[in-house]
Amino acid sequence: MTHIRVRSLVVESARPSEPCAACDARPFSVCNAIDQRDIERLAALAASLTVEAGRTFIEEGDPAEHFFNVTAGTAKLFKLLPDGRRQITGFAPMGTFLGLAVSSTYAFGAEAVEPMRICRFSRFKLRALLDDFPAMEKRLLEVASNELVAAQEQMLLLGRKTARERLASFLVTRAACTANGATPCGHRAAEKVTLPMTRSDIADYLGLTIETVSRTLTRFKTERLIDIPSASEIVMRDHAALESLATGLH
Amino acid sequence: MTHIRVRSLVVESARPSEPCAACDARPFSVCNAIDQRDIERLAALAASLTVEAGRTFIEEGDPAEHFFNVTAGTAKLFKLLPDGRRQITGFAPMGTFLGLAVSSTYAFGAEAVEPMRICRFSRFKLRALLDDFPAMEKRLLEVASNELVAAQEQMLLLGRKTARERLASFLVTRAACTANGATPCGHRAAEKVTLPMTRSDIADYLGLTIETVSRTLTRFKTERLIDIPSASEIVMRDHAALESLATGLH
DNA sequence: GACCCGCCTTGATCTGCATCAAGGCAGAAT
DNA sequence: ATTCTGCCTTGATGCAGATCAAGGCGGGTC
């Protein structure tokens, strides 16, 4: 396998045969708005990259030259204040389309939480291609609308929920998204939730500190709401109680 | 003028002659993506409504049957917790398009801060019309992208900024949006900022309490950063200092 | 003009979460 | 096997902002 280092990311020469056709992420992604026979045009634009865990592949403020599609692994999206305070605005699992923005620079940074594979498109070229595929543009609007709804929910969490409610919301949402079968956001709540991110990431996502996250989780454990077999695994023991906590009922 | 009460909103029979053509909000709105000769098709779908200050015209959780366009006045958009805690997720000034959502129910409520005029469209009919006007769909995607960026900025504010930084951010953003000339979001910072919303609204927008908002503003005053000629008017005396406060520099 | 009613300001006190501090633990390197 | 290192947990203390409480102020009504 040939690797070429470009801007500190590993670029693989796009396999000529089945670049998009055999993509694991396609069923979860905006790409599936384009049908089989047109997919090659999209594939021609895509560069497949590998991103190692911990690597920042979008730098806030950099010129926004690319769109990305997460094909494996998870990224965290974040904004920073000059003194280092960080707000993680979301996690981007497989299938997530990144880089929607009208501005010419990225409004947020992105860093791999786990080893990732991403698909990279030239913003300029994709824009031209979108004119030919209104179905994909429609899909993008849907995606953006959904993210807007999620963002509003997160504002409610950050502005008005207690630490307990935030953690409960986080776990419940994760459980819904990790659900059995489909990886990104199925609809049956999972028993076991895997947390690929660190406590620090969770804290920065929920507007708390590491210590509060840790304490709150251990308190949930003593209250028999969850089990914590390992730091990155949570078992939901009382889903109903967590859900009502998440919605603000005590 | 004929008024017809419908679902506790005042509906005016759409003036047959110039419903959209002479609309004040059009230059600021997604409608301007549709050119002059097609605007009548849009106008045929629109109902022009008057909303009195304080009236809720979108109820969170209600079936989402309509899209709205704010043609005059300002609305607050909010989410509630069962015990009454409220997060205002944004203010919608003239030109704002409301109701983007894939779900069949509204994800947020909307209430008039000032007397408003809004343009109401059937979701179903507008969706059909959008297929004929890809330019408008593009515009919607742009709008949604911009709101997503704003939402991320607000998450940073809610999750990581201090009360002083939140108020400073709020004032600076308002100043940019109230700027001279164009009402919604010009690009020169205004000297005087008008706040049509109450302290309670500001508090619920910034994730604070009324008291903290009030105290912080009076402290800004004693520090000569602002003047407060009346409760709903703020004069920016030291814009630079407020801006650096807003970005987290002390 | 007097009263009322919302809204805003200001002061006193409380508290949930942050901060400071000290290990514990598990996987990686040697 | 031992040490190291990064991450996590737990405890003690502090503080920003919430809560509780008491007027002030301005605009509307009678």
Coordinates of C-alpha atoms (C1' of nucleotides) in Angstrom, one line a residue:
Chain A
M1 CA 0.0 0.0 0.0
T2 CA 1.5 3.4 -1.0
H3 CA 1.3 6.3 1.5
I4 CA 2.1 9.9 0.7
R5 CA 2.4 12.4 3.5
V6 CA 0.5 15.6 2.7
R7 CA 0.0 18.3 5.3
S8 CA 0.8 15.7 8.0
L9 CA -2.1 13.5 7.0
V10 CA -1.8 10.2 5.3
V11 CA -3.3 10.2 1.9
E12 CA -3.8 6.9 0.1
S13 CA -3.9 6.9 -3.6
A14 CA -7.7 6.4 -4.2
R15 CA -8.3 2.9 -5.2
P16 CA -9.4 3.1 -8.8
S17 CA -12.0 0.3 -8.6
E18 CA -14.5 0.9 -5.8
P19 CA -13.8 4.1 -3.9
C20 CA -17.3 5.0 -2.9
A21 CA -19.2 1.9 -4.1
A22 CA -18.0 -0.2 -1.3
C23 CA -17.9 2.5 1.4
D24 CA -19.0 1.3 4.8
A25 CA -20.2 4.8 5.7
R26 CA -22.2 5.4 2.6
P27 CA -25.6 4.1 4.0
F28 CA -25.2 6.6 6.8
S29 CA -24.0 9.5 4.8
V30 CA -25.2 12.2 2.4
C31 CA -23.5 10.4 -0.4
N32 CA -26.3 7.9 -0.6
A33 CA -28.4 10.6 -2.1
I34 CA -26.4 10.1 -5.3
D35 CA -27.4 6.9 -7.1
Q36 CA -25.1 4.1 -8.2
R37 CA -24.3 5.1 -11.7
D38 CA -23.4 8.7 -10.8
I39 CA -21.3 7.8 -7.8
E40 CA -18.2 7.6 -9.9
R41 CA -18.2 11.3 -10.5
L42 CA -18.2 11.8 -6.7
A43 CA -15.6 9.2 -6.3
A44 CA -13.3 11.1 -8.7
L45 CA -13.4 14.1 -6.4
A46 CA -12.8 12.2 -3.2
A47 CA -9.4 11.6 -1.5
S48 CA -9.4 8.9 1.2
L49 CA -7.3 9.8 4.2
T50 CA -6.2 8.1 7.4
V51 CA -6.1 10.2 10.5
E52 CA -4.4 8.9 13.6
A53 CA -6.0 9.3 17.0
G54 CA -5.3 12.7 18.5
R55 CA -4.5 14.4 15.2
T56 CA -6.2 17.7 14.5
F57 CA -7.3 17.7 10.8
I58 CA -9.4 20.8 10.8
E59 CA -7.9 23.9 12.4
E60 CA -10.3 26.6 13.4
G61 CA -9.7 29.8 11.4
D62 CA -7.8 28.0 8.6
P63 CA -9.1 28.7 5.0
A64 CA -11.9 26.3 4.4
E65 CA -10.7 24.5 1.3
H66 CA -12.3 21.1 1.9
F67 CA -15.4 19.2 2.9
F68 CA -15.0 16.0 4.8
N69 CA -17.0 12.9 5.3
V70 CA -16.2 10.6 8.2
T71 CA -16.0 7.0 6.9
A72 CA -14.6 5.4 10.1
G73 CA -13.9 6.4 13.6
T74 CA -15.0 9.5 15.5
A75 CA -13.9 13.1 15.6
K76 CA -14.5 15.8 18.2
L77 CA -15.4 19.3 16.9
F78 CA -14.5 22.2 19.1
K79 CA -14.0 25.9 19.5
L80 CA -11.3 27.4 21.7
L81 CA -10.8 30.7 23.6
P82 CA -7.4 32.3 23.5
D83 CA -6.6 31.2 27.1
G84 CA -7.2 27.5 26.2
R85 CA -10.8 27.1 27.4
R86 CA -12.4 24.6 25.1
Q87 CA -16.0 23.8 24.1
I88 CA -16.6 20.6 22.2
T89 CA -19.6 21.4 20.1
G90 CA -20.2 17.8 18.9
F91 CA -18.8 14.4 18.1
A92 CA -18.7 13.3 14.5
P93 CA -19.2 9.5 14.1
M94 CA -19.0 7.5 10.9
G95 CA -21.2 9.1 8.2
T96 CA -20.9 12.7 9.4
F97 CA -20.5 15.3 6.8
L98 CA -18.2 18.1 7.9
G99 CA -17.4 21.6 6.7
L100 CA -20.7 23.1 6.0
A101 CA -20.0 26.8 6.2
V102 CA -20.5 29.8 4.1
S103 CA -17.5 31.6 5.4
S104 CA -14.1 31.1 3.8
T105 CA -12.5 29.8 7.0
Y106 CA -13.5 26.9 9.3
A107 CA -15.5 28.0 12.3
F108 CA -14.4 25.1 14.4
G109 CA -11.5 22.6 14.8
A110 CA -11.7 18.9 14.4
E111 CA -9.6 16.2 16.0
A112 CA -9.7 12.5 15.8
V113 CA -10.8 10.8 19.0
E114 CA -10.1 7.4 17.6
P115 CA -8.1 6.4 14.5
M116 CA -10.2 7.6 11.6
R117 CA -10.7 7.4 7.9
I118 CA -12.1 10.4 6.2
C119 CA -13.1 11.3 2.7
R120 CA -11.9 14.7 1.5
F121 CA -13.5 16.8 -1.2
S122 CA -12.4 20.1 -2.7
R123 CA -14.9 22.6 -1.6
F124 CA -14.8 24.3 -5.0
K125 CA -15.3 21.2 -7.0
L126 CA -18.0 19.7 -4.8
R127 CA -19.9 23.0 -5.1
A128 CA -20.0 22.6 -8.9
L129 CA -21.0 19.0 -8.6
L130 CA -23.8 19.9 -6.2
D131 CA -25.5 21.9 -9.0
D132 CA -25.9 18.6 -10.9
F133 CA -27.2 16.7 -7.9
P134 CA -30.0 18.6 -6.2
A135 CA -30.9 15.5 -4.3
M136 CA -27.6 15.7 -2.5
E137 CA -28.1 19.4 -1.8
K138 CA -31.5 18.5 -0.3
R139 CA -29.9 15.9 1.8
L140 CA -27.4 18.4 3.1
L141 CA -30.2 20.8 4.0
E142 CA -31.8 17.9 6.0
V143 CA -28.5 17.2 7.7
A144 CA -28.0 20.9 8.6
S145 CA -31.5 21.1 9.9
N146 CA -31.0 18.1 12.1
E147 CA -27.8 19.5 13.4
L148 CA -29.5 22.8 14.2
V149 CA -32.1 21.0 16.3
A150 CA -29.3 19.1 18.1
A151 CA -27.5 22.4 18.6
Q152 CA -30.6 23.9 20.2
E153 CA -30.9 20.9 22.5
Q154 CA -27.3 21.3 23.5
M155 CA -27.8 25.0 24.3
L156 CA -30.6 24.0 26.6
L157 CA -28.3 21.6 28.3
L158 CA -25.4 24.1 28.6
G159 CA -27.5 27.0 29.7
R160 CA -30.0 25.4 32.0
K161 CA -29.3 21.9 33.1
T162 CA -27.5 20.8 36.2
A163 CA -24.4 18.6 36.1
R164 CA -26.4 15.5 36.9
E165 CA -28.9 16.3 34.1
R166 CA -26.1 16.9 31.7
L167 CA -24.5 13.6 32.3
A168 CA -27.8 11.8 32.2
S169 CA -28.6 13.5 28.9
F170 CA -25.2 12.6 27.5
L171 CA -25.6 9.0 28.4
V172 CA -29.2 8.7 27.1
T173 CA -28.3 10.3 23.8
R174 CA -25.2 8.1 23.5
A175 CA -27.3 5.0 24.2
A176 CA -29.7 6.0 21.5
C177 CA -26.9 6.6 19.0
T178 CA -24.9 3.5 19.9
A179 CA -28.0 1.4 19.6
N180 CA -28.0 -2.2 18.5
G181 CA -27.3 -2.9 14.9
A182 CA -26.7 0.3 13.0
T183 CA -23.8 2.2 14.4
P184 CA -24.8 5.9 13.9
C185 CA -28.1 6.6 15.7
G186 CA -30.4 3.6 15.5
H187 CA -33.6 3.9 17.5
R188 CA -33.5 1.3 20.2
A189 CA -31.6 2.3 23.3
A190 CA -28.4 0.3 23.9
E191 CA -27.7 -1.4 27.2
K192 CA -24.0 -0.8 27.0
V193 CA -22.5 2.6 26.0
T194 CA -19.0 2.8 24.8
L195 CA -17.2 6.2 25.3
P196 CA -14.3 6.5 22.9
M197 CA -13.6 10.0 24.3
T198 CA -11.8 10.9 27.5
R199 CA -13.4 12.4 30.6
S200 CA -11.8 15.7 29.6
D201 CA -13.6 15.6 26.2
I202 CA -16.9 14.8 28.0
A203 CA -16.3 17.7 30.4
D204 CA -15.6 20.1 27.5
Y205 CA -18.7 18.8 25.7
L206 CA -21.0 19.3 28.7
G207 CA -19.5 22.6 30.0
L208 CA -18.2 20.9 33.2
T209 CA -14.8 19.9 34.6
I210 CA -13.2 16.5 34.6
E211 CA -13.7 16.1 38.3
T212 CA -17.4 16.9 38.1
V213 CA -17.9 14.4 35.3
S214 CA -16.0 11.7 37.3
R215 CA -17.8 12.4 40.6
T216 CA -21.2 12.5 38.9
L217 CA -20.7 9.2 37.2
T218 CA -19.5 7.5 40.4
R219 CA -22.6 8.9 42.1
F220 CA -24.8 7.4 39.4
K221 CA -23.0 4.1 40.1
T222 CA -23.7 4.2 43.8
E223 CA -27.3 5.1 43.0
R224 CA -27.5 2.0 40.9
L225 CA -28.3 4.0 37.7
I226 CA -25.3 2.7 35.9
D227 CA -22.3 0.3 36.1
I228 CA -18.8 1.3 35.1
P229 CA -17.0 -1.9 34.1
S230 CA -14.2 0.2 32.7
A231 CA -13.6 3.9 32.3
S232 CA -14.7 3.8 28.7
E233 CA -17.8 1.6 29.2
I234 CA -21.0 2.4 30.9
V235 CA -23.9 0.0 31.4
M236 CA -27.3 1.6 31.7
R237 CA -29.0 -0.1 34.7
D238 CA -31.9 2.2 35.1
H239 CA -32.6 3.8 31.7
A240 CA -36.0 5.2 32.7
A241 CA -34.5 7.0 35.7
L242 CA -31.7 8.4 33.6
E243 CA -34.1 9.6 31.0
S244 CA -36.3 11.5 33.4
L245 CA -33.2 13.0 34.9
A246 CA -32.1 14.0 31.5
T247 CA -35.4 15.8 30.8
G248 CA -35.2 17.7 34.1
L249 CA -37.5 15.7 36.2
H250 CA -35.9 14.9 39.6
Chain B
M1 CA -59.0 46.3 6.8
T2 CA -60.5 42.8 7.3
H3 CA -59.3 40.7 10.1
I4 CA -60.0 37.0 10.6
R5 CA -59.0 35.3 13.9
V6 CA -57.4 32.0 13.3
R7 CA -55.8 30.0 16.0
S8 CA -55.5 33.2 18.1
L9 CA -53.4 34.9 15.4
V10 CA -54.6 37.8 13.3
V11 CA -54.7 36.9 9.6
E12 CA -55.0 39.5 7.0
S13 CA -56.4 38.6 3.7
A14 CA -53.3 38.8 1.6
R15 CA -53.4 42.0 -0.4
P16 CA -53.8 40.8 -4.0
S17 CA -51.6 43.3 -5.6
E18 CA -48.1 43.4 -4.0
P19 CA -47.8 40.8 -1.3
C20 CA -44.1 40.0 -1.7
A21 CA -43.0 42.5 -4.3
A22 CA -43.1 45.4 -1.8
C23 CA -42.0 43.5 1.3
D24 CA -39.6 45.4 3.5
A25 CA -38.0 42.2 4.7
R26 CA -37.3 40.7 1.3
P27 CA -33.8 42.1 0.8
F28 CA -32.8 40.4 4.1
S29 CA -34.7 37.2 3.5
V30 CA -34.4 33.9 1.6
C31 CA -37.2 35.1 -0.7
N32 CA -34.8 37.3 -2.6
A33 CA -33.3 34.1 -4.1
I34 CA -36.5 34.0 -6.3
D35 CA -36.5 36.6 -9.0
Q36 CA -39.1 39.2 -9.7
R37 CA -41.3 37.3 -12.2
D38 CA -41.6 34.1 -10.1
I39 CA -42.3 35.9 -6.9
E40 CA -46.0 35.7 -7.5
R41 CA -46.0 31.9 -7.1
L42 CA -44.4 32.4 -3.7
A43 CA -46.8 35.2 -2.9
A44 CA -49.8 32.9 -3.6
L45 CA -48.6 30.6 -0.9
A46 CA -48.0 33.2 1.7
A47 CA -50.4 34.4 4.4
S48 CA -49.5 37.6 6.1
L49 CA -50.0 37.6 9.9
T50 CA -49.8 40.1 12.7
V51 CA -48.5 38.9 16.0
E52 CA -48.9 41.0 19.2
A53 CA -46.0 41.3 21.6
G54 CA -45.9 38.4 24.0
R55 CA -47.9 36.0 21.9
T56 CA -46.5 32.5 21.3
F57 CA -46.9 31.7 17.7
I58 CA -44.9 28.5 17.6
E59 CA -45.4 26.0 20.3
E60 CA -42.6 23.5 20.9
G61 CA -43.9 20.0 20.1
D62 CA -46.8 21.0 18.0
P63 CA -47.1 19.5 14.5
A64 CA -44.9 21.5 12.2
E65 CA -47.3 22.5 9.5
H66 CA -45.8 25.9 8.6
F67 CA -42.7 27.7 7.7
F68 CA -42.5 31.4 8.8
N69 CA -40.7 34.4 7.6
V70 CA -40.3 37.4 9.9
T71 CA -41.2 40.5 8.0
A72 CA -41.3 43.0 10.9
G73 CA -40.4 42.9 14.7
T74 CA -38.4 40.3 16.6
A75 CA -39.2 36.9 18.0
K76 CA -37.5 34.9 20.7
L77 CA -37.0 31.2 20.1
F78 CA -36.8 29.0 23.1
K79 CA -36.8 25.5 24.6
L80 CA -38.4 24.7 27.9
L81 CA -37.8 22.1 30.6
P82 CA -40.8 20.6 32.4
D83 CA -40.2 22.7 35.6
G84 CA -40.2 25.9 33.6
R85 CA -36.5 26.5 33.1
R86 CA -36.1 28.2 29.8
Q87 CA -33.3 28.5 27.3
I88 CA -33.7 31.1 24.6
T89 CA -31.8 29.7 21.6
G90 CA -31.9 32.9 19.5
F91 CA -33.7 36.0 18.5
A92 CA -35.3 36.2 15.1
P93 CA -35.2 39.7 13.6
M94 CA -36.8 40.8 10.4
G95 CA -35.8 38.6 7.5
T96 CA -35.4 35.4 9.5
F97 CA -36.7 32.2 8.1
L98 CA -38.2 29.9 10.7
G99 CA -39.2 26.3 10.9
L100 CA -36.4 24.5 9.2
A101 CA -36.7 21.0 10.7
V102 CA -37.0 17.5 9.3
S103 CA -39.1 16.3 12.2
S104 CA -42.9 16.6 12.0
T105 CA -43.1 18.7 15.2
Y106 CA -41.4 22.0 16.1
A107 CA -38.3 21.6 18.1
F108 CA -38.6 25.0 19.7
G109 CA -41.2 27.6 20.6
A110 CA -41.3 31.1 19.3
E111 CA -42.8 34.2 20.9
A112 CA -43.0 37.8 19.8
V113 CA -40.8 40.2 21.7
E114 CA -42.2 43.2 19.9
P115 CA -45.3 43.5 17.7
M116 CA -44.5 41.4 14.6
R117 CA -45.6 40.7 11.1
I118 CA -44.8 37.3 9.8
C119 CA -45.4 35.5 6.5
R120 CA -46.7 32.0 6.9
F121 CA -46.3 29.2 4.4
S122 CA -47.7 25.7 4.3
R123 CA -44.8 23.4 4.8
F124 CA -46.2 20.9 2.4
K125 CA -46.8 23.4 -0.4
L126 CA -43.5 25.2 0.0
R127 CA -41.6 21.9 -0.2
A128 CA -43.2 21.3 -3.6
L129 CA -42.3 24.8 -4.7
L130 CA -38.7 24.4 -3.5
D131 CA -38.2 21.7 -6.1
D132 CA -38.8 24.4 -8.8
F133 CA -36.5 26.9 -7.2
P134 CA -33.1 25.3 -6.4
A135 CA -31.7 28.8 -5.9
M136 CA -34.0 29.2 -2.9
E137 CA -33.0 25.8 -1.5
K138 CA -29.4 26.8 -1.9
R139 CA -30.1 29.9 0.0
L140 CA -31.8 27.9 2.8
L141 CA -28.7 25.7 3.1
E142 CA -26.6 28.9 3.4
V143 CA -28.9 30.2 6.1
A144 CA -28.9 26.9 7.9
S145 CA -25.0 26.8 7.7
N146 CA -24.8 30.3 9.2
E147 CA -27.1 29.4 12.0
L148 CA -25.1 26.4 12.7
V149 CA -22.0 28.5 13.1
A150 CA -23.8 30.9 15.3
A151 CA -25.1 28.0 17.4
Q152 CA -21.6 26.7 17.9
E153 CA -20.5 30.1 19.0
Q154 CA -23.3 30.2 21.5
M155 CA -22.4 26.8 22.8
L156 CA -18.9 28.2 23.5
L157 CA -20.5 31.1 25.3
L158 CA -22.8 28.9 27.4
G159 CA -20.3 26.2 28.2
R160 CA -17.2 28.2 28.8
K161 CA -17.6 31.9 29.2
T162 CA -18.0 33.9 32.4
A163 CA -21.0 36.1 33.1
R164 CA -19.0 39.2 32.1
E165 CA -17.8 37.6 28.9
R166 CA -21.3 36.5 28.1
L167 CA -22.8 40.0 28.4
A168 CA -19.9 41.5 26.5
S169 CA -20.4 39.0 23.7
F170 CA -24.1 39.7 23.7
L171 CA -23.6 43.5 23.4
V172 CA -20.9 43.2 20.8
T173 CA -22.9 40.9 18.6
R174 CA -26.0 43.1 19.0
A175 CA -24.0 46.1 18.1
A176 CA -22.8 44.4 14.9
C177 CA -26.3 43.4 14.0
T178 CA -28.0 46.7 14.9
A179 CA -25.4 48.5 12.8
N180 CA -26.1 51.7 10.9
G181 CA -28.2 51.4 7.8
A182 CA -29.4 47.9 7.3
T183 CA -31.4 46.5 10.2
P184 CA -30.4 42.9 10.3
C185 CA -26.7 42.4 10.7
G186 CA -24.8 45.1 8.8
H187 CA -21.1 45.2 9.3
R188 CA -20.2 48.4 11.0
A189 CA -20.6 48.3 14.8
A190 CA -23.3 50.5 16.1
E191 CA -22.7 53.0 18.9
K192 CA -26.1 52.6 20.5
V193 CA -27.7 49.2 21.0
T194 CA -31.4 48.8 21.4
L195 CA -32.6 45.8 23.4
P196 CA -36.2 45.1 22.6
M197 CA -36.2 42.1 25.0
T198 CA -36.4 42.1 28.8
R199 CA -33.6 41.3 31.3
S200 CA -35.3 38.0 31.8
D201 CA -35.0 37.2 28.1
I202 CA -31.3 38.2 28.1
A203 CA -30.7 36.0 31.1
D204 CA -32.4 33.0 29.5
Y205 CA -30.4 33.6 26.3
L206 CA -27.1 33.8 28.1
G207 CA -27.7 31.0 30.7
L208 CA -27.7 33.4 33.6
T209 CA -30.3 35.0 36.0
I210 CA -31.9 38.4 35.8
E211 CA -30.0 39.6 38.8
T212 CA -26.6 38.6 37.3
V213 CA -27.5 40.3 34.0
S214 CA -28.5 43.5 35.8
R215 CA -25.5 43.5 38.1
T216 CA -23.0 42.9 35.3
L217 CA -24.5 45.7 33.2
T218 CA -24.3 48.2 36.1
R219 CA -20.7 47.1 36.7
F220 CA -19.9 47.7 33.0
K221 CA -21.4 51.1 33.5
T222 CA -19.3 52.0 36.6
E223 CA -16.3 50.7 34.6
R224 CA -17.2 53.2 31.8
L225 CA -17.5 50.5 29.3
I226 CA -21.1 51.4 28.6
D227 CA -23.9 53.9 29.4
I228 CA -27.4 52.9 30.1
P229 CA -29.7 55.8 29.2
S230 CA -32.7 53.6 29.7
A231 CA -33.2 49.9 30.5
S232 CA -33.6 49.1 26.8
E233 CA -30.8 51.2 25.5
I234 CA -27.1 50.6 25.8
V235 CA -24.4 53.0 24.5
M236 CA -21.1 51.3 23.8
R237 CA -18.4 53.6 25.3
D238 CA -15.4 51.3 25.0
H239 CA -16.1 48.9 22.1
A240 CA -12.6 47.6 22.0
A241 CA -12.6 46.6 25.7
L242 CA -15.9 44.9 25.3
E243 CA -14.7 43.0 22.3
S244 CA -11.7 41.7 24.0
L245 CA -13.8 40.8 27.0
A246 CA -16.1 39.0 24.7
T247 CA -13.3 36.9 23.2
G248 CA -12.1 35.9 26.6
L249 CA -9.1 38.3 27.0
H250 CA -9.3 39.9 30.4
Chain C
dG1 C1' -52.6 63.0 40.9
dA2 C1' -52.7 58.6 42.9
dC3 C1' -52.5 54.0 42.4
dC4 C1' -51.0 49.9 40.3
dC5 C1' -48.2 46.6 38.0
dG6 C1' -44.2 44.9 35.6
dC7 C1' -39.8 45.2 35.3
dC8 C1' -35.4 46.5 37.0
dT9 C1' -31.8 47.2 40.5
dT10 C1' -29.4 46.4 44.7
dG11 C1' -28.1 43.9 48.9
dA12 C1' -27.4 39.6 51.8
dT13 C1' -26.7 34.9 51.9
dC14 C1' -26.3 30.3 50.0
dT15 C1' -24.6 26.5 47.1
dG16 C1' -23.2 23.7 43.0
dC17 C1' -19.6 23.3 40.7
dA18 C1' -14.7 24.8 40.1
dT19 C1' -10.3 24.7 41.8
dC20 C1' -6.5 22.8 44.3
dA21 C1' -4.3 18.7 45.8
dA22 C1' -3.1 14.0 46.3
dG23 C1' -3.0 9.5 45.0
dG24 C1' -4.8 5.1 42.1
dC25 C1' -4.7 2.3 38.1
dA26 C1' -3.8 0.4 33.6
dG27 C1' -1.4 0.1 29.4
dA28 C1' 3.2 1.1 27.2
dA29 C1' 8.0 1.2 27.2
dT30 C1' 12.4 -0.7 28.9
Chain D
dA1 C1' 9.1 -7.3 36.6
dT2 C1' 9.6 -2.4 37.0
dT3 C1' 9.0 2.1 35.9
dC4 C1' 6.7 5.6 33.5
dT5 C1' 3.0 8.3 31.8
dG6 C1' -1.5 9.6 30.9
dC7 C1' -5.9 9.3 32.6
dC8 C1' -9.1 8.8 36.2
dT9 C1' -10.9 9.1 41.0
dT10 C1' -11.5 11.1 45.4
dG11 C1' -11.0 14.6 49.0
dA12 C1' -10.7 19.6 50.9
dT13 C1' -11.6 24.2 50.0
dG14 C1' -13.0 28.4 47.4
dC15 C1' -15.9 31.3 44.7
dA16 C1' -18.9 32.9 40.8
dG17 C1' -23.2 33.2 40.2
dA18 C1' -27.9 31.6 42.1
dT19 C1' -31.3 32.4 45.4
dC20 C1' -33.8 35.1 48.7
dA21 C1' -35.4 39.5 49.8
dA22 C1' -36.5 44.3 49.6
dG23 C1' -37.3 48.4 47.4
dG24 C1' -37.1 51.7 43.1
dC25 C1' -38.8 53.3 38.8
dG26 C1' -41.6 54.3 34.8
dG27 C1' -45.6 53.8 32.1
dG28 C1' -50.5 53.0 32.1
dT29 C1' -55.2 53.5 34.2
dC30 C1' -58.9 55.5 36.6

